[in-house]
Amino acid sequence: MAEKVAKVGVKRAEGYLYYVDRNGDISRAKMARGGKKGGKPEKVAKCGVKKAAGYLYFVDKQGDISRAKMRRGRR
């Protein structure tokens, strides 16, 4: 279903949300918990992945960047 785009191997820390930012790099932000606000995002790894339209980019369980085709217009 998903295809691997870039091998990065980011180690995840507890309490952070990891995502692919608009520049194609991996960033993380502190998650909001129990009335406390979340933190500012910080860049974890520079990858420079070029994003294609119609795909969802995410950080998979191995810490690499993967993408999956978005399903639009279903009924």
Tab-separated table of C-alpha atoms in Angstrom:
chain	number	residue	atom	x	y	z
A	1	MET	CA	0.000	0.000	0.000
A	2	ALA	CA	2.746	2.484	0.941
A	3	GLU	CA	6.056	2.882	-0.813
A	4	LYS	CA	9.326	3.966	0.804
A	5	VAL	CA	10.647	7.247	-0.606
A	6	ALA	CA	13.774	7.927	1.494
A	7	LYS	CA	15.723	5.888	4.043
A	8	VAL	CA	16.519	8.102	7.025
A	9	GLY	CA	16.332	5.890	10.127
A	10	VAL	CA	15.161	8.533	12.621
A	11	LYS	CA	14.979	7.308	16.225
A	12	ARG	CA	11.720	8.416	17.836
A	13	ALA	CA	11.480	9.942	21.312
A	14	GLU	CA	8.463	9.552	23.592
A	15	GLY	CA	5.942	12.433	23.564
A	16	TYR	CA	6.785	13.892	20.134
A	17	LEU	CA	4.827	13.990	16.870
A	18	TYR	CA	7.043	13.297	13.826
A	19	TYR	CA	5.995	14.495	10.363
A	20	VAL	CA	7.283	15.460	6.908
A	21	ASP	CA	7.297	19.257	6.655
A	22	ARG	CA	6.725	21.397	3.567
A	23	ASN	CA	10.426	21.276	2.610
A	24	GLY	CA	10.424	17.471	2.544
A	25	ASP	CA	12.423	17.166	5.788
A	26	ILE	CA	11.482	15.346	8.992
A	27	SER	CA	10.392	17.608	11.858
A	28	ARG	CA	8.999	16.967	15.303
A	29	ALA	CA	6.835	18.883	17.763
A	30	LYS	CA	6.071	18.234	21.425
A	31	MET	CA	2.543	16.850	21.820
A	32	ALA	CA	0.039	18.735	23.970
A	33	ARG	CA	-0.840	16.739	27.100
A	34	GLY	CA	-3.166	17.445	30.037
A	35	GLY	CA	-3.867	21.126	29.406
A	36	LYS	CA	-0.240	21.910	28.557
A	37	LYS	CA	0.480	23.462	25.186
A	38	GLY	CA	2.553	21.715	22.530
A	39	GLY	CA	6.021	22.872	21.565
A	40	LYS	CA	7.487	24.611	18.557
A	41	PRO	CA	8.547	22.322	15.709
A	42	GLU	CA	12.227	21.464	15.306
A	43	LYS	CA	13.955	19.907	12.309
A	44	VAL	CA	15.278	16.389	12.986
A	45	ALA	CA	16.685	15.303	9.595
A	46	LYS	CA	17.235	17.049	6.256
A	47	CYS	CA	15.998	14.891	3.373
A	48	GLY	CA	14.713	17.313	0.735
A	49	VAL	CA	12.042	14.942	-0.605
A	50	LYS	CA	10.074	16.416	-3.511
A	51	LYS	CA	6.366	15.865	-2.843
A	52	ALA	CA	4.013	14.788	-5.632
A	53	ALA	CA	0.346	15.774	-5.685
A	54	GLY	CA	-2.167	13.133	-4.624
A	55	TYR	CA	0.114	11.399	-2.092
A	56	LEU	CA	0.219	11.430	1.709
A	57	TYR	CA	3.800	11.568	3.052
A	58	PHE	CA	4.554	10.246	6.545
A	59	VAL	CA	7.314	8.888	8.800
A	60	ASP	CA	6.930	5.106	9.025
A	61	LYS	CA	7.811	2.748	11.901
A	62	GLN	CA	11.438	2.389	10.755
A	63	GLY	CA	11.911	6.186	10.814
A	64	ASP	CA	11.966	6.502	7.009
A	65	ILE	CA	9.778	8.636	4.732
A	66	SER	CA	6.996	6.736	2.968
A	67	ARG	CA	4.049	7.775	0.846
A	68	ALA	CA	0.586	6.397	0.151
A	69	LYS	CA	-1.859	7.290	-2.595
A	70	MET	CA	-4.697	9.443	-1.227
A	71	ARG	CA	-8.183	8.221	-1.964
A	72	ARG	CA	-10.342	11.122	-3.124
A	73	GLY	CA	-13.977	11.247	-4.170
A	74	ARG	CA	-15.111	7.890	-2.725
A	75	ARG	CA	-18.753	7.255	-1.849
